[in-house]
Tab-separated table of C-alpha atoms and ligand atoms in Angstrom:
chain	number	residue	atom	x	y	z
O	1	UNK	CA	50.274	-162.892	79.835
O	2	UNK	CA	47.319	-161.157	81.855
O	3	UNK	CA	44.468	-163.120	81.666
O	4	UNK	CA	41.146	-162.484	80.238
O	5	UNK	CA	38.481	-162.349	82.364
O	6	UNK	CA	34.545	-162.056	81.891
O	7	UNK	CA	32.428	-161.146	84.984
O	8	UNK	CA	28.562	-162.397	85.021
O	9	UNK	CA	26.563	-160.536	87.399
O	10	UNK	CA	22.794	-159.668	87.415
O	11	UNK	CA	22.559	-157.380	90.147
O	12	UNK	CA	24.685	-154.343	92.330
O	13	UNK	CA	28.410	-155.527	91.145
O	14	UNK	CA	29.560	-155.098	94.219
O	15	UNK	CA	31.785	-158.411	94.205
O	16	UNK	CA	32.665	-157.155	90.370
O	17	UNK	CA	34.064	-153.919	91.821
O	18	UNK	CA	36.000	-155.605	94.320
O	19	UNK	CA	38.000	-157.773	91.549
O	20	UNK	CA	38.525	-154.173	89.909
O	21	UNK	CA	40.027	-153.122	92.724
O	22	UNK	CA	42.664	-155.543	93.306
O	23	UNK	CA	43.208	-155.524	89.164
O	24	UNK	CA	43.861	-151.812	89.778
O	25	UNK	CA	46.049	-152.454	92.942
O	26	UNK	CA	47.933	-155.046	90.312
O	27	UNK	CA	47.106	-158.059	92.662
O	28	UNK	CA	45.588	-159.846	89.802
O	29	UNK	CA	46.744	-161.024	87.022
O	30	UNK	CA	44.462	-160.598	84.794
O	31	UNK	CA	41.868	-157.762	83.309
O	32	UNK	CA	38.028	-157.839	82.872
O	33	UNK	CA	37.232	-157.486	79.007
O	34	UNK	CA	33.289	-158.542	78.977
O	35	UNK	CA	30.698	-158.215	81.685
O	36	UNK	CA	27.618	-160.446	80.858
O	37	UNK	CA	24.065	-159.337	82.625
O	38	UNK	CA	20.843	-160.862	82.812
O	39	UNK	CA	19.449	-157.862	83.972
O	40	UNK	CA	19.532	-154.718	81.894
O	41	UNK	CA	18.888	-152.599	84.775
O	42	UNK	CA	22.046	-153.796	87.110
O	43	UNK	CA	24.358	-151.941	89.222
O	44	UNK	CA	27.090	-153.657	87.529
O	45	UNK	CA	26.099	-152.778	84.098
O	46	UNK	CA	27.336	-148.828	85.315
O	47	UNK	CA	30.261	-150.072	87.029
O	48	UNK	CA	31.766	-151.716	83.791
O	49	UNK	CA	30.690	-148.350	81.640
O	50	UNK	CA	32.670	-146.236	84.356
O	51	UNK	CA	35.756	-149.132	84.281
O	52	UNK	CA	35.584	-149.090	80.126
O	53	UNK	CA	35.058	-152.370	80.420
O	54	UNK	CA	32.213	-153.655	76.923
O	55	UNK	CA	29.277	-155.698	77.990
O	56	UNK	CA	26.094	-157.414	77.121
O	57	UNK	CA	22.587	-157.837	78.527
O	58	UNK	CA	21.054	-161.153	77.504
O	59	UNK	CA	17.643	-161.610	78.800
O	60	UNK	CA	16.208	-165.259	78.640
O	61	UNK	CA	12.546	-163.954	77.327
O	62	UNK	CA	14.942	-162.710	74.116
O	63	UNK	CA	15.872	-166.380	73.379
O	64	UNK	CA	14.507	-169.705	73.108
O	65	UNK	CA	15.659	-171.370	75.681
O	66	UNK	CA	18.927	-171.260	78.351
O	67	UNK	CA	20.811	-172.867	75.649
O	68	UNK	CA	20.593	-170.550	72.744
O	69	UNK	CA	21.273	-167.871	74.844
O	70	UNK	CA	24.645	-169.136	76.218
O	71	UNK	CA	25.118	-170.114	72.499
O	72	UNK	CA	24.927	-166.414	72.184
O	73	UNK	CA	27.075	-165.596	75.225
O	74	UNK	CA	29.656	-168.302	73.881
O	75	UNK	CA	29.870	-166.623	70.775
O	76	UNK	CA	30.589	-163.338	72.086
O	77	UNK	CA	32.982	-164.909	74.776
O	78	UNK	CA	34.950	-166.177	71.853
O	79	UNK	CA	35.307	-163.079	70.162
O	80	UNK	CA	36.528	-161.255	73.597
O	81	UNK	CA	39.094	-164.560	73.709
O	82	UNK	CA	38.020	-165.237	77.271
O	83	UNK	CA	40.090	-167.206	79.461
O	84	UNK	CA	38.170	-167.306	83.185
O	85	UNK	CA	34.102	-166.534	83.773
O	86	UNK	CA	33.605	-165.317	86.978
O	87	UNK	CA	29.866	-165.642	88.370
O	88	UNK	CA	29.322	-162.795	90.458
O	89	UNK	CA	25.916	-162.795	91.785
O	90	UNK	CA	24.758	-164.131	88.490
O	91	UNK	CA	20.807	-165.379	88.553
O	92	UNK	CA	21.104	-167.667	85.160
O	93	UNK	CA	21.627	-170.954	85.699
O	94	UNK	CA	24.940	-171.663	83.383
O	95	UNK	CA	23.867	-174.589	81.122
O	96	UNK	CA	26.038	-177.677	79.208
O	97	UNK	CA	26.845	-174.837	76.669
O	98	UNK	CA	29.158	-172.821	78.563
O	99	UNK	CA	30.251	-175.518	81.123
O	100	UNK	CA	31.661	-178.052	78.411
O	101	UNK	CA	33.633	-174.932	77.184
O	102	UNK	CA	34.610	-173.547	79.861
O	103	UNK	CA	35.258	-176.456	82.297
O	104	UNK	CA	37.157	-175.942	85.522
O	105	UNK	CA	37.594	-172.405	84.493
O	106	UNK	CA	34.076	-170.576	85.675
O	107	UNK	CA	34.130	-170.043	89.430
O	108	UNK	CA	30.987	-168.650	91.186
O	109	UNK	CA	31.041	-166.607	94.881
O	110	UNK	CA	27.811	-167.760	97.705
O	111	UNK	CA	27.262	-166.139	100.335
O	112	UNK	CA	27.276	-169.304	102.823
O	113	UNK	CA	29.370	-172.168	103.825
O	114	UNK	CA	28.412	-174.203	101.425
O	115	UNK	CA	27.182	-177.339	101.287
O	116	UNK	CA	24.921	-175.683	103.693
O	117	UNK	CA	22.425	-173.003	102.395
O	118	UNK	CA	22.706	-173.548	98.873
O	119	UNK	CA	21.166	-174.743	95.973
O	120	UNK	CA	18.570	-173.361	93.833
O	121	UNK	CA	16.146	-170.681	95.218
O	122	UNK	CA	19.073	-169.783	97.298
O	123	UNK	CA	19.934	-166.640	96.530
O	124	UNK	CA	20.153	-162.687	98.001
O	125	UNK	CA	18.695	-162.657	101.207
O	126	UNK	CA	17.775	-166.075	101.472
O	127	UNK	CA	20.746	-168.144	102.655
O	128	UNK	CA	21.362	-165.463	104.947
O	129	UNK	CA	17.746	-165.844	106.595
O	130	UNK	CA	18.402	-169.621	106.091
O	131	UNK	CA	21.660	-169.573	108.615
O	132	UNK	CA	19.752	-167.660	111.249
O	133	UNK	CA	16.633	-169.670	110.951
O	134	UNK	CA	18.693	-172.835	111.494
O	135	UNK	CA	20.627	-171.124	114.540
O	136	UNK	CA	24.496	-171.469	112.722
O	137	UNK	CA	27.032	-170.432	115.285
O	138	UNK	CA	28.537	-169.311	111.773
O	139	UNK	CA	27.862	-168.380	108.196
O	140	UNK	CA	30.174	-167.175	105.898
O	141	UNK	CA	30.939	-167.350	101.738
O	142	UNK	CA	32.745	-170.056	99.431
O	143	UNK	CA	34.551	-169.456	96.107
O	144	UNK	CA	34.168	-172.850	93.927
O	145	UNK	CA	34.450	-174.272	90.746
O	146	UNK	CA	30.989	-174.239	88.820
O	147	UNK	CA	29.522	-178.181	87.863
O	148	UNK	CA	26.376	-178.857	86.450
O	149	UNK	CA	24.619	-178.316	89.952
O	150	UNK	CA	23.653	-175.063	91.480
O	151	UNK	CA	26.383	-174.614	94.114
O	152	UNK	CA	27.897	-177.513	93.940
O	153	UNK	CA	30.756	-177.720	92.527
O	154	UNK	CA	34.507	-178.184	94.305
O	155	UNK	CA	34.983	-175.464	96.822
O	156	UNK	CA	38.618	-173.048	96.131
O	157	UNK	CA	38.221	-171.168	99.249
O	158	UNK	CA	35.694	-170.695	101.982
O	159	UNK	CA	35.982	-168.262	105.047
O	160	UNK	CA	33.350	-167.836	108.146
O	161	UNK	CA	32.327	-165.300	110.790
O	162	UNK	CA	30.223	-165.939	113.869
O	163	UNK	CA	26.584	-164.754	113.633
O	164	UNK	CA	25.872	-162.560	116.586
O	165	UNK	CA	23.382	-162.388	119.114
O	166	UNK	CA	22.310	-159.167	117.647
O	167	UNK	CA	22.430	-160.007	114.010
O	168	UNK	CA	19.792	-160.322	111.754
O	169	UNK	CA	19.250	-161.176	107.928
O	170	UNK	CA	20.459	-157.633	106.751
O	171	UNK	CA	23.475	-157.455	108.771
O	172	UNK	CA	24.782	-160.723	108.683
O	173	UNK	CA	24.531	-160.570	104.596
O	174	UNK	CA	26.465	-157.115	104.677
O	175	UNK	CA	29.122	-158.483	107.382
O	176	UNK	CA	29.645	-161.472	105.329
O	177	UNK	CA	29.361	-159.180	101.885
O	178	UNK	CA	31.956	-156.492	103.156
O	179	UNK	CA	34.354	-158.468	105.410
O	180	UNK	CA	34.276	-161.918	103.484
O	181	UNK	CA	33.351	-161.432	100.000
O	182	UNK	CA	35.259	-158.889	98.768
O	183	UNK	CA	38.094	-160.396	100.153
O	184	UNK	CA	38.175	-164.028	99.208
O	185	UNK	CA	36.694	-163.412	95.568
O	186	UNK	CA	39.981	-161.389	94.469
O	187	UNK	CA	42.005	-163.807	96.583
O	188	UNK	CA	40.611	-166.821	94.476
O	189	UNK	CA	40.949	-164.875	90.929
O	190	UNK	CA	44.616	-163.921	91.468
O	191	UNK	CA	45.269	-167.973	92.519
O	192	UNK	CA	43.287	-168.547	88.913
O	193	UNK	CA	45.001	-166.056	87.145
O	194	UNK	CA	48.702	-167.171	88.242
O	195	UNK	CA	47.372	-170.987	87.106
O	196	UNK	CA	47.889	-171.501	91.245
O	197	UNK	CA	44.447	-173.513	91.433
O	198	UNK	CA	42.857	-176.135	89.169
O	199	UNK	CA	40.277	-178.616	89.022
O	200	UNK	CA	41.599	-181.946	88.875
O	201	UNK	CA	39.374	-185.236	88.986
O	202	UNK	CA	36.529	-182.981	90.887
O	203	UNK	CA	38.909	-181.152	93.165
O	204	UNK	CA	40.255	-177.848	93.474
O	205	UNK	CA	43.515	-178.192	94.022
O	206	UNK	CA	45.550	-175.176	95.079
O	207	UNK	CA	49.545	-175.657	94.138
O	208	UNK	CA	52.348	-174.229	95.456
O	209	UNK	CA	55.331	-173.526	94.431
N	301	LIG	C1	26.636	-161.831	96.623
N	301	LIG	O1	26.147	-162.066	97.909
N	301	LIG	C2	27.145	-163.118	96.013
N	301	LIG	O2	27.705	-163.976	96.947
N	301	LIG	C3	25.881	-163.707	95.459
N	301	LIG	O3	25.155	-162.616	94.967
N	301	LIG	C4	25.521	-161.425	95.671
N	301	LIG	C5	25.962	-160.432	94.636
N	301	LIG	O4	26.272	-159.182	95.178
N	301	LIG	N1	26.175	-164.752	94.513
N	301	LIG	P1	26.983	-158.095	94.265
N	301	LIG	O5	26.121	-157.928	93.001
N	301	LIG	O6	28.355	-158.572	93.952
N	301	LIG	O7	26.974	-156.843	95.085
């Protein structure tokens, strides 16, 4: 049975786009059914209407607190029979609501090799000016699990490239964006969606045949 995937992204969806593009090339098994935005205005709100894919924008000024509104997003998560949330540049923080749910099956991508540069505040740009301010030889992106801590949580797959001489903020995020993150996201939802990784007592744990 393909699995049921729901993307949460608040910004350009380019991370979203690349899981559509291995579920087209049928190296995942699994579909996106529900894209959940913070952002009414994001890229990846036009990606899912071009993939057919149903979403919903929830906006934390609409609700009371971060709670109620994953109440809401649990509600509609339910009805879509979600199996796998997949944070994908998503700028909510994802609160006891959805974790106690969804435990060891919401996965988030950063753009660093984490634990270094992460945390809250780090986000876009920022761990990217982070690595060059503290002169990393390398920087790269991690897939893990999502805990009750902002980046925190056990670490699926991580990947690195060397940060050259002649890089700066922009072009170290796009290397690591184009070269590392659309690559090890898919790779990480297609171990997911063949049950090939877990979390097991706070470790992801890839198994193999
Ligand atoms: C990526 O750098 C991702 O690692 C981070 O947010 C950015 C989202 O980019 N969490 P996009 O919206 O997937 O293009």
């Amino acid at each position: 049975m393909k699995k049921r995937l729901a993307v949460f992204a608040s910004g350009g969806g380019t991370n979203m786009q690349a899981i559509i593009d291995a579920i087209n090339n049928n190296e995942i098994n699994g579909e996106i059914v529900y894209l959940v935005s913070s952002n009414p205005k994001a890229g990846a709100i036009a990606r899912a209407i071009n993939n057919n894919i149903s979403y919903g924008v929830y906006t934390l000024k609409d609700f009371e607190n971060a709670k109620m509104r994953d109440q809401a997003i649990l509600t509609d998560l339910k009805k879509y029979n979600i199996d796998y949330i997949l944070l994908a540049g998503y700028l909510g923080i994802v609160t006891p609501v959805l974790l106690n749910e969804y435990r060891g099956k919401i996965i988030n991508i950063h753009p660093s090799l984490l634990p270094k540069h992460g945390g809250k505040g780090m986000y876009g740009i920022i761990p990217h000016r982070a690595a060059i301010a503290a002169k990393e030889a390398f920087s790269g992106a991690t897939v893990h699990f999502v805990d009750e801590g902002t980046d925190t949580g056990a670490i699926i797959l991580q990947k690195s490239l060397p940060i050259l001489p002649t890089d700066d903020e922009y072009s170290l995020q796009e290397r690591i964006l184009k070269n590392i993150e659309h690559k090890i996201f898919p790779q990480a939802v297609k171990l997911l969606c063949e049950d090939k990784v877990k979390l097991i007592d706070g470790k992801a744990i890839i198994l193999e045949e």
